[in-house]
Amino acid sequence: MKELIVSPSILSLDFSRPGEQLDALANSHAQWLHFDVMDGHFVPNLTFGPDILRGFRKALPQKMDVHIMVEDARTYADVFIDAGADVLTFHSEALEDDLDAILSLCAHIRERGVLAGVSICPNTPVEPLLDHLAEMDVLLVMSVEPGFGGQSFMEGMLEKVKKARARIEAQGLSTRIEIDGGINAQTGALAVAAGCDTLVAGSYIFRQDIHAGIDSLLCLR
Ligand SMILES: O=C(CO)[C@@H](O)[C@H](O)COP(=O)(O)O
Ligand SMILES: [Fe+2]
């Protein structure tokens, strides 16, 4: 498996003191920064636009791991690539789980020089993607219903991780398996044991000392 990456989700950043928290992130061992984009349609919440991503990109050395939870995935993939995404992950469900459309958007994202990610909600099976993992850089398994931070981890999602990990190892692929939702030191350990190499965590990291939270996840490997 690849090196373990921790991607703190800025959805849980304390926006009453952003400067202090961004400084802590900038000096942390986190390699990616998870940037959740929500449009109020695909999920019942609204978050950040491209100007905010530009600001984070200037302020932080981390790679920008952008997770778009939007209906119009094609349009907003380009909008957030233009704004500085290093990893662009869209939802399979936003493209009605149409495999041709999913693979075509992955190819487009890669052509733009960005890592392409495909995310699946808890009710979406992983099987249709298993033969196509070489065509994406990241498989993002949601372990909560998308839309909000602070929810409980759905342990049943680890079956998807195990299936994808077995396929990645069998084929010698470099595709990452990222997990998002309810990750803390305990659930993170389960996720790593199941085959995840990329952990998103929001409330767990920002509700304690940021460096301690990140380091406690990085040492799971
Ligand atoms: O995409 C999402 C939620 O839709 C996540 O990235 C959350 O921000 C994770 O937050 P925690 O569950 O770790 O608090
Ligand atoms: Fe996310």
CSV table of C-alpha atoms and ligand atoms in Angstrom, one decimal:
chain,number,residue,atom,x,y,z
A,1,MET,CA,0.0,0.0,0.0
A,2,LYS,CA,1.0,3.6,-0.5
A,3,GLU,CA,2.1,6.0,2.1
A,4,LEU,CA,-0.8,7.0,4.5
A,5,ILE,CA,-2.2,10.5,3.7
A,6,VAL,CA,-4.3,12.5,6.1
A,7,SER,CA,-6.6,15.1,4.6
A,8,PRO,CA,-8.2,17.4,7.3
A,9,SER,CA,-11.7,18.5,6.2
A,10,ILE,CA,-12.0,22.3,6.5
A,11,LEU,CA,-15.7,21.9,6.8
A,12,SER,CA,-15.0,21.5,10.6
A,13,LEU,CA,-12.6,24.5,10.8
A,14,ASP,CA,-13.5,27.0,13.4
A,15,PHE,CA,-14.4,30.0,11.2
A,16,SER,CA,-14.4,32.3,14.2
A,17,ARG,CA,-10.6,32.0,14.3
A,18,PRO,CA,-9.6,31.0,10.8
A,19,GLY,CA,-6.1,32.5,10.9
A,20,GLU,CA,-5.0,30.6,13.9
A,21,GLN,CA,-6.3,27.3,12.6
A,22,LEU,CA,-4.9,27.8,9.1
A,23,ASP,CA,-1.4,28.5,10.7
A,24,ALA,CA,-1.7,25.3,12.6
A,25,LEU,CA,-2.7,23.4,9.4
A,26,ALA,CA,0.1,25.0,7.4
A,27,ASN,CA,2.7,23.7,10.0
A,28,SER,CA,1.2,20.3,10.4
A,29,HIS,CA,2.1,16.9,8.9
A,30,ALA,CA,-1.1,16.7,6.9
A,31,GLN,CA,-0.2,16.2,3.2
A,32,TRP,CA,-3.6,17.1,1.7
A,33,LEU,CA,-6.4,19.5,2.7
A,34,HIS,CA,-9.9,18.3,2.1
A,35,PHE,CA,-12.2,20.9,0.6
A,36,ASP,CA,-15.9,20.0,0.6
A,37,VAL,CA,-18.0,21.8,-2.0
A,38,MET,CA,-21.8,21.5,-1.5
A,39,ASP,CA,-24.4,23.1,-3.7
A,40,GLY,CA,-27.6,22.8,-1.7
A,41,HIS,CA,-29.1,20.5,-4.3
A,42,PHE,CA,-27.0,17.3,-4.4
A,43,VAL,CA,-26.8,17.6,-0.6
A,44,PRO,CA,-28.8,19.8,1.7
A,45,ASN,CA,-26.0,22.1,2.7
A,46,LEU,CA,-24.0,24.9,1.2
A,47,THR,CA,-20.3,25.5,1.6
A,48,PHE,CA,-17.4,27.0,-0.3
A,49,GLY,CA,-16.9,28.5,-3.8
A,50,PRO,CA,-13.8,28.7,-5.9
A,51,ASP,CA,-12.5,32.0,-4.5
A,52,ILE,CA,-12.2,30.4,-1.1
A,53,LEU,CA,-10.2,27.6,-2.6
A,54,ARG,CA,-7.8,30.2,-4.2
A,55,GLY,CA,-7.3,31.7,-0.8
A,56,PHE,CA,-6.6,28.4,0.9
A,57,ARG,CA,-4.2,27.5,-1.9
A,58,LYS,CA,-2.2,30.7,-1.2
A,59,ALA,CA,-2.3,30.2,2.5
A,60,LEU,CA,-1.4,26.5,2.8
A,61,PRO,CA,1.4,24.3,1.4
A,62,GLN,CA,-0.9,21.2,1.3
A,63,LYS,CA,-2.3,19.7,-1.9
A,64,MET,CA,-5.9,20.7,-2.3
A,65,ASP,CA,-8.2,17.6,-2.2
A,66,VAL,CA,-11.5,19.0,-3.5
A,67,HIS,CA,-14.6,16.9,-3.0
A,68,ILE,CA,-17.5,18.3,-5.0
A,69,MET,CA,-21.0,17.3,-3.8
A,70,VAL,CA,-22.8,19.1,-6.6
A,71,GLU,CA,-25.3,18.1,-9.2
A,72,ASP,CA,-23.5,19.7,-12.1
A,73,ALA,CA,-20.2,17.8,-11.7
A,74,ARG,CA,-18.9,18.5,-15.2
A,75,THR,CA,-19.1,22.3,-14.9
A,76,TYR,CA,-17.8,22.5,-11.3
A,77,ALA,CA,-14.9,20.1,-11.9
A,78,ASP,CA,-13.5,22.7,-14.3
A,79,VAL,CA,-14.4,25.6,-12.1
A,80,PHE,CA,-12.5,24.1,-9.1
A,81,ILE,CA,-9.5,22.9,-11.3
A,82,ASP,CA,-9.2,26.5,-12.5
A,83,ALA,CA,-9.2,27.6,-8.8
A,84,GLY,CA,-6.3,25.3,-7.9
A,85,ALA,CA,-7.5,21.8,-7.1
A,86,ASP,CA,-4.8,19.1,-7.1
A,87,VAL,CA,-7.2,16.3,-6.6
A,88,LEU,CA,-10.8,16.6,-8.0
A,89,THR,CA,-13.3,14.1,-6.7
A,90,PHE,CA,-16.9,14.1,-8.0
A,91,HIS,CA,-19.8,11.8,-7.2
A,92,SER,CA,-20.8,8.8,-9.2
A,93,GLU,CA,-24.5,9.6,-8.3
A,94,ALA,CA,-24.2,13.1,-9.8
A,95,LEU,CA,-23.7,11.4,-13.2
A,96,GLU,CA,-26.5,8.9,-12.5
A,97,ASP,CA,-23.9,6.2,-12.0
A,98,ASP,CA,-23.4,6.2,-15.8
A,99,LEU,CA,-20.0,4.4,-16.2
A,100,ASP,CA,-19.2,6.0,-19.5
A,101,ALA,CA,-19.9,9.5,-18.2
A,102,ILE,CA,-17.9,8.8,-15.0
A,103,LEU,CA,-14.8,7.5,-17.0
A,104,SER,CA,-15.1,10.3,-19.4
A,105,LEU,CA,-15.0,12.9,-16.7
A,106,CYS,CA,-12.1,11.1,-15.0
A,107,ALA,CA,-10.2,11.3,-18.3
A,108,HIS,CA,-11.0,15.0,-18.7
A,109,ILE,CA,-9.7,15.7,-15.1
A,110,ARG,CA,-6.5,13.8,-15.8
A,111,GLU,CA,-6.0,15.7,-19.1
A,112,ARG,CA,-6.1,18.9,-17.1
A,113,GLY,CA,-3.2,17.6,-15.0
A,114,VAL,CA,-5.2,16.9,-11.9
A,115,LEU,CA,-5.8,13.7,-10.0
A,116,ALA,CA,-9.2,12.3,-10.7
A,117,GLY,CA,-11.4,10.9,-7.9
A,118,VAL,CA,-14.8,9.1,-7.9
A,119,SER,CA,-16.9,9.1,-4.8
A,120,ILE,CA,-19.7,6.8,-3.8
A,121,CYS,CA,-22.4,7.4,-1.3
A,122,PRO,CA,-23.3,4.7,1.3
A,123,ASN,CA,-26.1,3.2,-0.8
A,124,THR,CA,-24.0,3.0,-4.0
A,125,PRO,CA,-22.3,-0.3,-4.6
A,126,VAL,CA,-18.6,-0.3,-5.5
A,127,GLU,CA,-18.8,-3.3,-7.9
A,128,PRO,CA,-19.4,-1.4,-11.1
A,129,LEU,CA,-16.2,0.6,-10.5
A,130,LEU,CA,-14.0,-2.4,-9.7
A,131,ASP,CA,-13.0,-3.1,-13.3
A,132,HIS,CA,-12.1,0.5,-13.9
A,133,LEU,CA,-10.0,1.5,-10.9
A,134,ALA,CA,-7.0,2.1,-13.3
A,135,GLU,CA,-8.9,4.9,-14.8
A,136,MET,CA,-9.1,6.9,-11.6
A,137,ASP,CA,-6.5,8.1,-9.1
A,138,VAL,CA,-8.7,8.1,-6.1
A,139,LEU,CA,-11.8,6.0,-5.0
A,140,LEU,CA,-13.5,8.0,-2.3
A,141,VAL,CA,-15.8,5.8,-0.1
A,142,MET,CA,-18.3,7.8,1.9
A,143,SER,CA,-18.7,6.4,5.4
A,144,VAL,CA,-21.5,8.8,6.2
A,145,GLU,CA,-24.3,10.3,4.1
A,146,PRO,CA,-22.7,13.3,2.4
A,147,GLY,CA,-23.7,16.8,3.5
A,148,PHE,CA,-22.5,17.4,7.1
A,149,GLY,CA,-19.5,16.8,9.3
A,150,GLY,CA,-19.7,15.2,12.8
A,151,GLN,CA,-21.8,12.1,11.8
A,152,SER,CA,-21.1,8.5,13.0
A,153,PHE,CA,-18.9,6.2,11.0
A,154,MET,CA,-20.8,3.5,9.0
A,155,GLU,CA,-18.6,0.4,9.5
A,156,GLY,CA,-20.4,-1.5,6.8
A,157,MET,CA,-18.6,0.7,4.2
A,158,LEU,CA,-15.4,-1.2,4.9
A,159,GLU,CA,-16.6,-4.1,2.7
A,160,LYS,CA,-16.3,-1.8,-0.3
A,161,VAL,CA,-12.8,-0.8,0.8
A,162,LYS,CA,-11.7,-4.4,1.1
A,163,LYS,CA,-13.1,-5.3,-2.4
A,164,ALA,CA,-11.4,-2.3,-4.0
A,165,ARG,CA,-8.1,-3.0,-2.1
A,166,ALA,CA,-8.1,-6.6,-3.3
A,167,ARG,CA,-8.5,-5.5,-6.9
A,168,ILE,CA,-5.9,-2.7,-6.6
A,169,GLU,CA,-3.3,-5.2,-5.2
A,170,ALA,CA,-4.2,-7.9,-7.8
A,171,GLN,CA,-3.7,-5.5,-10.6
A,172,GLY,CA,-0.7,-3.6,-9.1
A,173,LEU,CA,-2.6,-0.2,-9.4
A,174,SER,CA,-1.6,3.0,-7.7
A,175,THR,CA,-5.2,4.1,-7.2
A,176,ARG,CA,-5.7,5.5,-3.7
A,177,ILE,CA,-8.7,4.5,-1.5
A,178,GLU,CA,-9.9,7.5,0.5
A,179,ILE,CA,-12.5,7.3,3.2
A,180,ASP,CA,-14.6,10.2,4.4
A,181,GLY,CA,-17.0,10.6,7.3
A,182,GLY,CA,-16.8,9.8,11.0
A,183,ILE,CA,-13.0,9.1,11.0
A,184,ASN,CA,-11.2,9.2,14.4
A,185,ALA,CA,-8.3,7.2,15.8
A,186,GLN,CA,-10.5,4.1,16.3
A,187,THR,CA,-12.4,4.2,13.0
A,188,GLY,CA,-9.3,5.3,11.2
A,189,ALA,CA,-7.5,2.2,12.4
A,190,LEU,CA,-10.4,0.0,11.1
A,191,ALA,CA,-10.2,1.8,7.7
A,192,VAL,CA,-6.5,1.4,7.4
A,193,ALA,CA,-6.8,-2.3,8.3
A,194,ALA,CA,-9.4,-2.7,5.6
A,195,GLY,CA,-7.1,-1.1,3.0
A,196,CYS,CA,-7.6,2.7,3.0
A,197,ASP,CA,-4.5,4.7,2.4
A,198,THR,CA,-6.1,8.2,2.6
A,199,LEU,CA,-8.1,9.4,5.6
A,200,VAL,CA,-10.3,12.4,5.6
A,201,ALA,CA,-11.2,13.7,9.1
A,202,GLY,CA,-13.0,16.9,10.1
A,203,SER,CA,-14.6,17.1,13.5
A,204,TYR,CA,-12.0,14.7,15.0
A,205,ILE,CA,-9.1,16.9,14.1
A,206,PHE,CA,-10.6,20.3,14.7
A,207,ARG,CA,-12.2,19.5,18.0
A,208,GLN,CA,-8.8,19.0,19.6
A,209,ASP,CA,-5.2,20.2,19.1
A,210,ILE,CA,-4.9,20.1,15.3
A,211,HIS,CA,-1.4,18.7,15.3
A,212,ALA,CA,-2.2,16.0,17.8
A,213,GLY,CA,-5.3,15.0,15.8
A,214,ILE,CA,-3.4,14.7,12.5
A,215,ASP,CA,-0.4,12.9,14.1
A,216,SER,CA,-2.7,10.4,15.8
A,217,LEU,CA,-4.1,9.4,12.4
A,218,LEU,CA,-0.8,9.4,10.6
A,219,CYS,CA,0.7,6.9,13.1
A,220,LEU,CA,-2.0,4.4,12.3
A,221,ARG,CA,0.3,3.1,9.6
B,1,LIG,O1,-17.7,15.2,2.8
B,1,LIG,C1,-18.0,15.3,4.0
B,1,LIG,C2,-19.3,15.4,4.5
B,1,LIG,O2,-20.2,15.3,3.4
B,1,LIG,C3,-16.8,15.2,4.9
B,1,LIG,O3,-15.6,15.6,4.2
B,1,LIG,C4,-16.9,15.8,6.3
B,1,LIG,O4,-16.4,17.0,6.4
B,1,LIG,C5,-16.3,14.8,7.2
B,1,LIG,O5,-16.4,15.3,8.5
B,1,LIG,P1,-16.3,14.4,9.8
B,1,LIG,O6,-17.3,13.2,9.6
B,1,LIG,O7,-14.9,13.9,9.8
B,1,LIG,O8,-16.6,15.2,10.9
B,2,FE,FE,-15.7,15.3,2.0
